[in-house]
Coordinates of C-alpha atoms (C1' of nucleotides) in Angstrom, one line a residue:
Chain A
M89 CA 0.0 0.0 0.0
D90 CA 0.8 3.7 -0.4
K91 CA 2.6 3.3 -3.7
K92 CA 2.9 6.5 -5.5
V93 CA -0.6 7.5 -6.6
S94 CA -0.8 9.2 -10.1
I95 CA -3.0 11.9 -11.2
A96 CA -4.8 9.5 -13.4
V97 CA -5.8 7.3 -10.4
V98 CA -6.9 10.1 -8.3
R99 CA -9.2 11.4 -11.0
R100 CA -10.8 8.1 -11.1
L101 CA -11.6 7.8 -7.4
P102 CA -14.6 10.0 -7.2
K103 CA -16.0 7.8 -10.3
Y104 CA -15.4 4.6 -8.1
Y105 CA -17.2 6.3 -5.3
R106 CA -20.0 7.2 -7.2
H107 CA -20.8 3.7 -8.8
L108 CA -20.1 2.0 -5.4
D109 CA -22.6 4.4 -3.7
E110 CA -25.1 3.5 -6.5
L111 CA -24.5 -0.1 -6.2
S112 CA -24.9 0.1 -2.4
S113 CA -28.3 1.9 -3.0
E114 CA -29.4 -0.9 -5.5
G115 CA -28.7 -3.3 -2.6
V116 CA -25.6 -4.9 -4.1
A117 CA -23.4 -6.2 -1.3
R118 CA -20.3 -7.4 -3.2
I119 CA -18.8 -7.1 -6.7
S120 CA -15.9 -8.4 -8.7
S121 CA -13.4 -6.3 -10.2
G122 CA -14.8 -7.8 -13.7
S123 CA -18.4 -6.7 -13.1
L124 CA -17.3 -3.4 -11.8
A125 CA -15.1 -3.0 -14.9
V126 CA -18.1 -3.7 -17.2
R127 CA -20.1 -1.3 -15.3
M128 CA -17.7 1.6 -15.2
G129 CA -16.2 0.9 -18.8
L130 CA -12.7 0.2 -17.4
T131 CA -10.7 -3.0 -17.3
A132 CA -10.7 -5.3 -14.2
S133 CA -6.9 -5.2 -14.1
Q134 CA -6.9 -1.3 -13.9
I135 CA -9.4 -1.3 -11.2
R136 CA -7.3 -3.8 -9.1
Q137 CA -4.2 -1.8 -9.8
D138 CA -6.1 1.4 -8.8
L139 CA -7.4 0.0 -5.5
N140 CA -4.0 -1.5 -4.6
C141 CA -2.4 1.8 -4.4
F142 CA -4.1 2.2 -1.2
G143 CA -4.4 -1.3 0.1
G144 CA -5.9 -4.7 -0.3
F145 CA -9.6 -4.1 0.0
G146 CA -10.7 -7.2 -1.7
Q147 CA -10.9 -11.0 -0.9
Q148 CA -9.7 -13.7 -3.2
G149 CA -12.5 -15.9 -4.6
Y150 CA -15.1 -13.3 -3.3
G151 CA -14.4 -9.8 -4.7
Y152 CA -15.1 -6.5 -3.0
N153 CA -17.6 -5.6 -0.3
V154 CA -19.6 -2.8 -1.9
E155 CA -20.2 -0.7 1.2
R156 CA -16.7 -1.4 2.7
L157 CA -15.0 -0.2 -0.5
R158 CA -17.2 3.0 -0.9
D159 CA -16.3 3.9 2.7
E160 CA -12.5 3.3 2.3
I161 CA -12.6 5.5 -0.9
A162 CA -14.8 8.1 0.9
S163 CA -12.0 8.1 3.6
I164 CA -9.1 8.3 1.1
L165 CA -10.8 11.2 -0.6
G166 CA -11.4 13.0 2.8
L167 CA -15.1 13.1 2.2
D168 CA -15.4 12.4 5.9
R169 CA -13.6 15.3 6.9
R170 CA -16.0 18.2 6.2
A171 CA -13.4 20.8 5.6
K172 CA -14.6 24.5 5.6
A173 CA -14.8 26.3 2.3
I174 CA -15.8 29.8 1.2
M175 CA -17.3 31.2 -2.0
I176 CA -15.8 34.2 -3.7
G177 CA -18.3 35.9 -6.0
V178 CA -22.1 35.3 -5.7
G179 CA -23.3 35.8 -9.4
R180 CA -25.5 33.4 -11.2
I181 CA -23.0 30.5 -11.3
G182 CA -22.3 31.0 -7.5
K183 CA -26.0 31.0 -6.7
A184 CA -26.5 27.9 -8.9
L185 CA -24.0 26.1 -6.7
L186 CA -25.4 27.6 -3.4
Y187 CA -28.8 26.4 -4.1
N188 CA -28.2 23.0 -6.0
F189 CA -24.8 21.7 -5.2
D190 CA -24.2 19.6 -2.2
F191 CA -20.9 20.5 -0.9
R192 CA -21.1 18.2 2.1
L193 CA -21.2 15.2 -0.2
C194 CA -17.8 16.3 -1.3
G195 CA -16.2 16.6 1.9
F196 CA -16.9 20.3 2.4
E197 CA -18.9 22.7 4.6
L198 CA -19.4 26.0 2.8
V199 CA -19.4 28.5 5.6
R200 CA -19.5 31.8 4.0
A201 CA -19.8 33.6 0.7
F202 CA -18.3 37.0 -0.4
D203 CA -19.2 39.5 -2.8
V204 CA -19.1 43.4 -3.5
S205 CA -22.6 43.8 -4.6
P206 CA -25.2 45.4 -2.0
D207 CA -27.8 43.0 -3.9
S208 CA -26.1 40.0 -2.4
V209 CA -24.3 41.2 0.9
G210 CA -25.9 40.5 4.1
R211 CA -28.3 38.0 2.4
S212 CA -28.4 34.2 2.4
F213 CA -28.7 31.9 -0.5
G214 CA -29.1 28.2 0.0
G215 CA -28.4 28.7 3.7
V216 CA -25.2 30.5 3.2
M217 CA -24.6 34.1 4.4
T218 CA -22.9 36.5 2.1
A219 CA -20.4 39.1 3.5
H220 CA -18.8 42.0 2.0
I221 CA -15.4 41.1 0.3
G222 CA -13.7 43.5 2.5
E223 CA -14.2 41.1 5.5
L224 CA -12.5 38.2 3.7
E225 CA -9.1 38.6 5.5
E226 CA -10.5 38.8 9.0
F227 CA -12.8 35.8 8.3
V228 CA -10.3 33.6 6.9
L229 CA -7.6 34.3 9.6
S230 CA -10.2 33.4 12.2
E231 CA -12.1 30.5 10.8
R232 CA -9.2 29.1 8.5
P233 CA -11.3 27.6 5.6
Q234 CA -9.0 25.4 3.6
C235 CA -10.8 25.8 0.4
A236 CA -12.2 28.7 -1.8
V237 CA -14.7 28.5 -4.6
L238 CA -13.8 31.1 -7.2
T239 CA -16.9 32.2 -9.0
L240 CA -16.1 35.8 -9.6
P241 CA -15.6 37.8 -12.8
R242 CA -12.4 36.5 -14.7
E243 CA -10.7 40.0 -14.5
N244 CA -10.5 39.5 -10.7
A245 CA -9.6 35.9 -10.6
A246 CA -5.7 36.3 -10.5
T247 CA -5.5 39.0 -7.9
M248 CA -8.0 37.1 -5.7
A249 CA -6.1 33.8 -6.0
S250 CA -2.9 35.6 -4.8
R251 CA -4.8 37.0 -2.0
L252 CA -6.2 33.7 -0.9
A253 CA -2.9 31.9 -1.3
F254 CA -1.3 34.5 0.9
L255 CA -4.0 33.9 3.5
G256 CA -3.1 30.3 3.6
V257 CA -6.1 28.6 1.6
K258 CA -5.0 25.3 0.5
G259 CA -7.3 24.7 -2.5
I260 CA -8.9 26.8 -5.1
W261 CA -11.9 25.3 -7.0
N262 CA -11.6 27.7 -10.0
F263 CA -14.8 28.5 -12.1
T264 CA -13.1 31.4 -14.1
N265 CA -11.6 30.5 -17.5
V266 CA -8.2 31.6 -16.4
D267 CA -5.1 29.6 -15.6
L268 CA -4.0 30.7 -12.3
H269 CA -0.3 30.7 -11.5
L270 CA 0.6 30.4 -7.8
D271 CA 4.2 29.7 -8.2
G272 CA 5.7 28.6 -4.9
A273 CA 2.5 28.8 -2.9
A274 CA 1.2 25.4 -1.6
V275 CA -2.1 25.7 -3.3
W276 CA -3.9 23.1 -5.4
V277 CA -6.0 24.7 -8.1
E278 CA -8.7 22.6 -9.6
N279 CA -10.3 24.0 -12.7
V280 CA -13.7 23.8 -14.0
H281 CA -13.1 25.1 -17.5
F282 CA -16.5 25.3 -19.3
A283 CA -15.3 26.6 -22.4
D284 CA -12.3 24.1 -22.8
S285 CA -15.0 21.4 -22.1
L286 CA -17.3 22.5 -24.7
M287 CA -14.5 23.1 -27.3
T288 CA -13.5 19.6 -26.7
L289 CA -17.0 18.5 -27.8
C290 CA -16.9 20.9 -30.7
Y291 CA -13.9 19.1 -32.0
R292 CA -15.6 15.8 -31.7
I293 CA -18.8 16.9 -33.4
N294 CA -16.8 18.4 -36.4
E295 CA -14.4 15.5 -36.6
Chain B
M70 CA 0.2 16.0 -40.7
D71 CA -3.0 14.0 -39.5
K72 CA -1.1 11.7 -37.4
K73 CA -3.4 9.9 -35.0
V74 CA -4.5 12.4 -32.5
S75 CA -4.7 11.5 -28.8
I76 CA -7.4 12.5 -26.3
A77 CA -4.5 14.2 -24.3
V78 CA -3.7 16.4 -27.3
V79 CA -7.3 17.3 -28.1
R80 CA -7.9 18.3 -24.5
R81 CA -4.9 20.7 -24.7
L82 CA -6.2 22.3 -27.8
P83 CA -8.6 24.8 -26.0
K84 CA -5.8 25.8 -23.7
Y85 CA -3.5 26.7 -26.6
Y86 CA -6.3 28.5 -28.2
R87 CA -7.0 30.4 -24.9
H88 CA -3.4 31.4 -24.5
L89 CA -2.9 32.5 -28.2
D90 CA -5.9 34.4 -27.9
E91 CA -4.6 36.3 -24.8
L92 CA -1.2 36.9 -26.4
S93 CA -2.8 38.3 -29.3
S94 CA -4.8 40.8 -27.2
E95 CA -1.5 41.6 -25.7
G96 CA -0.2 42.7 -29.1
V97 CA 2.3 39.8 -29.3
A98 CA 2.8 39.0 -32.9
R99 CA 5.0 35.8 -32.7
I100 CA 6.2 33.3 -30.3
S101 CA 8.6 30.5 -29.8
S102 CA 7.5 26.9 -28.6
G103 CA 10.0 27.7 -25.6
S104 CA 8.4 30.9 -24.4
L105 CA 4.9 29.5 -24.9
A106 CA 6.0 26.5 -22.9
V107 CA 7.0 28.7 -20.0
R108 CA 3.7 30.7 -20.2
M109 CA 1.5 27.5 -20.3
G110 CA 3.4 25.3 -17.9
L111 CA 4.2 22.8 -20.6
T112 CA 7.6 21.7 -22.4
A113 CA 8.5 23.1 -25.7
S114 CA 9.0 19.7 -27.1
Q115 CA 5.3 18.8 -26.2
I116 CA 4.1 21.9 -27.9
R117 CA 5.8 21.1 -31.0
Q118 CA 4.8 17.6 -31.0
D119 CA 1.2 18.6 -30.4
L120 CA 1.0 21.0 -33.2
N121 CA 2.6 18.7 -35.5
C122 CA -0.3 16.4 -35.3
F123 CA -2.1 19.0 -37.5
G124 CA 0.7 20.5 -39.5
G125 CA 3.8 22.5 -39.7
F126 CA 2.4 26.0 -38.4
G127 CA 5.9 27.3 -37.4
Q128 CA 8.9 28.6 -39.1
Q129 CA 12.4 27.6 -38.3
G130 CA 14.5 30.2 -36.7
Y131 CA 11.4 32.4 -36.1
G132 CA 8.7 30.6 -34.3
Y133 CA 4.9 30.7 -34.6
N134 CA 2.8 33.7 -35.8
V135 CA 0.5 34.1 -32.9
E136 CA -2.7 35.1 -35.0
R137 CA -2.3 32.5 -37.5
L138 CA -1.7 29.8 -35.0
R139 CA -4.7 30.9 -32.9
D140 CA -7.0 30.8 -36.1
E141 CA -5.5 27.4 -37.2
I142 CA -6.5 25.9 -33.7
A143 CA -9.8 27.5 -33.8
S144 CA -10.4 25.9 -37.2
I145 CA -9.2 22.4 -36.1
L146 CA -11.4 22.8 -33.0
G147 CA -14.3 23.8 -35.4
L148 CA -15.1 27.0 -33.5
D149 CA -15.8 28.6 -36.8
R150 CA -18.5 26.4 -37.8
R151 CA -21.4 27.5 -35.5
A152 CA -23.1 24.2 -35.0
K153 CA -26.6 24.5 -33.5
A154 CA -27.2 23.4 -30.0
I155 CA -30.1 22.9 -27.6
M156 CA -30.5 23.0 -23.9
I157 CA -32.7 20.4 -21.9
G158 CA -33.5 21.9 -18.5
V159 CA -33.6 25.3 -17.7
G160 CA -33.0 25.2 -13.8
R161 CA -30.5 27.4 -12.0
I162 CA -27.6 25.9 -13.9
G163 CA -29.1 26.1 -17.2
K164 CA -30.0 29.7 -16.6
A165 CA -26.6 30.6 -15.4
L166 CA -25.2 29.1 -18.5
L167 CA -27.7 31.1 -20.8
Y168 CA -27.0 34.3 -19.3
N169 CA -23.2 34.1 -18.7
F170 CA -21.6 31.6 -21.0
D171 CA -20.9 32.5 -24.5
F172 CA -21.8 29.5 -26.6
R173 CA -20.6 31.2 -29.7
L174 CA -17.1 31.4 -28.6
C175 CA -17.0 27.8 -28.3
G176 CA -18.4 27.1 -31.9
F177 CA -22.1 26.7 -31.1
E178 CA -25.4 28.8 -31.6
L179 CA -27.8 27.9 -28.8
V180 CA -31.0 27.9 -30.7
R181 CA -33.5 26.7 -28.1
A182 CA -34.1 25.5 -24.6
F183 CA -36.6 22.9 -23.4
D184 CA -38.2 22.5 -20.1
V185 CA -41.6 21.2 -18.5
S186 CA -42.1 24.2 -16.0
P187 CA -44.8 26.6 -16.8
D188 CA -42.5 29.2 -15.3
S189 CA -39.9 28.6 -18.0
V190 CA -41.8 27.5 -21.1
G191 CA -42.6 30.4 -23.4
R192 CA -40.0 32.7 -21.7
S193 CA -36.7 33.8 -23.1
F194 CA -33.4 33.6 -21.1
G195 CA -30.2 35.3 -22.2
G196 CA -31.9 35.6 -25.8
V197 CA -32.8 32.0 -26.0
M198 CA -36.5 30.8 -26.1
T199 CA -37.8 28.0 -23.9
A200 CA -40.2 25.5 -25.4
H201 CA -42.2 22.7 -23.8
I202 CA -40.1 19.3 -23.9
G203 CA -43.0 17.9 -25.6
E204 CA -41.9 19.8 -28.8
L205 CA -38.4 18.3 -28.8
E206 CA -38.9 15.7 -31.4
E207 CA -40.4 18.1 -33.9
F208 CA -37.8 20.7 -33.3
V209 CA -34.8 18.5 -33.6
L210 CA -36.1 16.7 -36.7
S211 CA -36.5 20.0 -38.4
E212 CA -33.5 22.2 -37.1
R213 CA -31.0 19.2 -36.7
P214 CA -29.2 20.6 -33.9
Q215 CA -25.8 18.7 -33.5
C216 CA -25.4 19.2 -29.8
A217 CA -27.5 19.0 -26.6
V218 CA -26.7 20.5 -23.2
L219 CA -27.9 18.4 -20.3
T220 CA -28.9 20.5 -17.3
L221 CA -31.8 18.5 -16.1
P222 CA -32.4 16.7 -12.9
R223 CA -30.2 13.5 -12.9
E224 CA -33.2 11.1 -12.5
N225 CA -34.1 12.0 -16.2
A226 CA -30.7 12.1 -17.6
A227 CA -30.4 8.6 -18.9
T228 CA -33.7 8.5 -20.6
M229 CA -33.3 11.9 -22.2
A230 CA -29.8 11.1 -23.4
S231 CA -31.1 7.9 -25.2
R232 CA -34.0 10.2 -26.6
L233 CA -31.4 12.4 -27.9
A234 CA -29.3 9.9 -29.3
F235 CA -32.2 8.3 -31.1
L236 CA -32.9 11.8 -32.8
G237 CA -29.6 11.8 -34.1
V238 CA -27.7 14.4 -31.8
K239 CA -24.1 14.0 -32.1
G240 CA -22.9 15.5 -29.0
I241 CA -24.0 15.8 -25.2
W242 CA -22.7 18.2 -22.9
N243 CA -23.5 16.6 -19.7
F244 CA -24.0 18.6 -16.5
T245 CA -25.7 15.7 -14.5
N246 CA -23.5 13.7 -12.3
V247 CA -24.2 10.4 -14.0
D248 CA -22.2 8.4 -16.5
L249 CA -24.3 8.2 -19.7
H250 CA -23.9 4.8 -21.6
L251 CA -25.0 5.1 -25.1
D252 CA -23.5 2.0 -26.5
G253 CA -23.6 1.8 -30.1
A254 CA -25.0 5.4 -30.7
A255 CA -22.5 7.6 -32.5
V256 CA -22.7 10.3 -29.7
W257 CA -19.8 11.9 -28.1
V258 CA -20.6 12.6 -24.3
E259 CA -18.5 15.3 -22.6
N260 CA -19.1 15.4 -18.9
V261 CA -18.9 18.3 -16.5
H262 CA -18.9 16.5 -13.4
F263 CA -18.8 19.2 -10.5
A264 CA -18.8 16.6 -7.8
D265 CA -15.8 14.5 -9.2
S266 CA -13.8 17.8 -9.7
L267 CA -14.6 19.0 -6.0
M268 CA -13.7 15.5 -4.6
T269 CA -10.2 15.6 -6.3
L270 CA -9.6 18.9 -4.6
C271 CA -10.8 17.3 -1.3
Y272 CA -8.3 14.5 -1.7
R273 CA -5.4 17.1 -2.5
I274 CA -6.3 19.2 0.7
N275 CA -6.5 16.3 2.9
E276 CA -3.3 14.6 1.6
Chain C
dT244 C1' -11.8 -29.7 -2.5
dA245 C1' -12.8 -27.0 -6.8
dG246 C1' -13.8 -22.5 -8.5
dA247 C1' -13.5 -17.8 -8.4
dT248 C1' -11.1 -13.7 -7.8
dT249 C1' -7.7 -11.1 -5.7
dG250 C1' -2.9 -9.0 -5.4
dT251 C1' 1.1 -8.4 -7.9
dT252 C1' 4.7 -8.9 -11.1
dA253 C1' 5.7 -8.8 -16.0
dA254 C1' 4.8 -7.4 -20.9
dT255 C1' 2.9 -3.8 -23.7
dC256 C1' 1.4 0.2 -25.1
dG257 C1' 1.3 5.1 -25.5
dA258 C1' 2.8 9.5 -24.3
dT259 C1' 6.3 12.9 -23.1
dT260 C1' 10.9 14.3 -23.2
dA261 C1' 15.4 14.8 -25.4
dA262 C1' 18.2 15.5 -29.3
dC263 C1' 19.6 17.0 -33.6
dA264 C1' 19.5 17.8 -38.5
dA265 C1' 17.0 20.9 -41.5
dT266 C1' 16.4 25.4 -42.5
dC267 C1' 14.5 30.0 -42.1
Chain D
dT142 C1' 26.7 33.9 -42.9
dA143 C1' 25.5 33.0 -37.9
dG144 C1' 21.8 32.4 -34.7
dA145 C1' 17.5 30.6 -33.5
dT146 C1' 14.0 27.6 -33.6
dT147 C1' 11.4 24.4 -36.0
dG148 C1' 9.9 19.4 -37.4
dT149 C1' 10.9 14.9 -36.5
dT150 C1' 13.4 10.8 -34.9
dA151 C1' 14.9 8.3 -30.9
dA152 C1' 15.0 7.5 -25.9
dT153 C1' 12.7 7.6 -21.8
dC154 C1' 9.1 7.4 -18.8
dG155 C1' 4.8 6.1 -17.0
dA156 C1' 0.3 3.9 -17.2
dT157 C1' -2.6 0.2 -18.8
dT158 C1' -3.1 -4.4 -19.8
dA159 C1' -2.0 -9.3 -19.3
dA160 C1' -0.9 -13.3 -16.9
dC161 C1' -0.6 -16.0 -13.1
dA162 C1' 0.6 -17.7 -8.4
dA163 C1' -1.6 -17.0 -4.0
dT164 C1' -5.7 -17.9 -1.4
dC165 C1' -10.4 -17.4 0.1

DNA sequence: TAGATTGTTAATCGATTAACAATC
DNA sequence: TAGATTGTTAATCGATTAACAATC
């Protein structure tokens, strides 16, 4: 266990979790790497390799216990830690996330949103209170959120990212279509580049 | 030119496009693979390899003409084709896209949205008219959109995907947290899995 | 026990990086 | 011409797949 874990493996973990959780809801108690492979569109070999980065969760001749494996993966991902997160920018995308997206299922507690607009400041959306961006420093230094959701206009993304890195935030979930360069800072940036995604689809359609 | 193009290369194309477009706005007329590599966080070798999948766009001793290269990549991606797209499901995420996202910059014209709710049907959001989902078949068969944006509740995603595949849609931009299996159908699915993305970040933060 | 299926090592495949001749 | 930088081939690296002994 604890071999070097590649990016490719980490990116597959949420997918494993999702399918195992579904299987669990369907009442499936155990599954072999072969069946899971068919269901997920992977190879059995790859699944066994992936899981063995973290430990031997299966049993020869039997397969894997669905609930146990799901919970192991949840734990590996840190979904049970409930780290604090904040949101920067409460526009349409920010609000869509606040109302429709369950941060808890992804291991986070969204504790505060920030914006500049009087339309949003002081109001609560999806149960999350919005404060003025001027209060960011004080809030972060006292509450120590580990993650920030960047849903502000792209012009302000780079500056805000540095500001957050300086404050010690450890992860940025970036919805602006900008590549953030936080050289030196120990910040992990996870990008959600809508445009890149749709352009990829455009390529496939026109192929 | 026209060597086999890997998934990895295709996924980098939008990023090349974005950076070249920025360089162009900055008034930069030419760039070497070395400088572009520094800017994009890649290696010069990889950039030259990537671009040579499609043709020799550079010039020895000079580098690449920024505007020309940007336009070549736009053309490779098909951003200049303006394919028709429709949206299925006009909830908060759908509306956020309709109001804030520029489909044209990604090679699509969003021509119609569909929903069931009387709150949305007959209304226009971000310049796109919403029709009742019952009119889907007629519309698709006459207008022949090549792409559908799936922003409906996840319970309905699988059924709707089959329906769209049957109607001859060629690409699905999937915002529901479900893996769609359209075996046999010639449909490319491009997923935007918010939860998978955030869970990945959760892993990094708890590492 | 016999059958099934894992964990793990070895083989293959593909993608990235390095090197350099071609040439602007 | 000399310097710079590409296009392209070869070398390396890493990830996926195959194979099989271990074992439940």
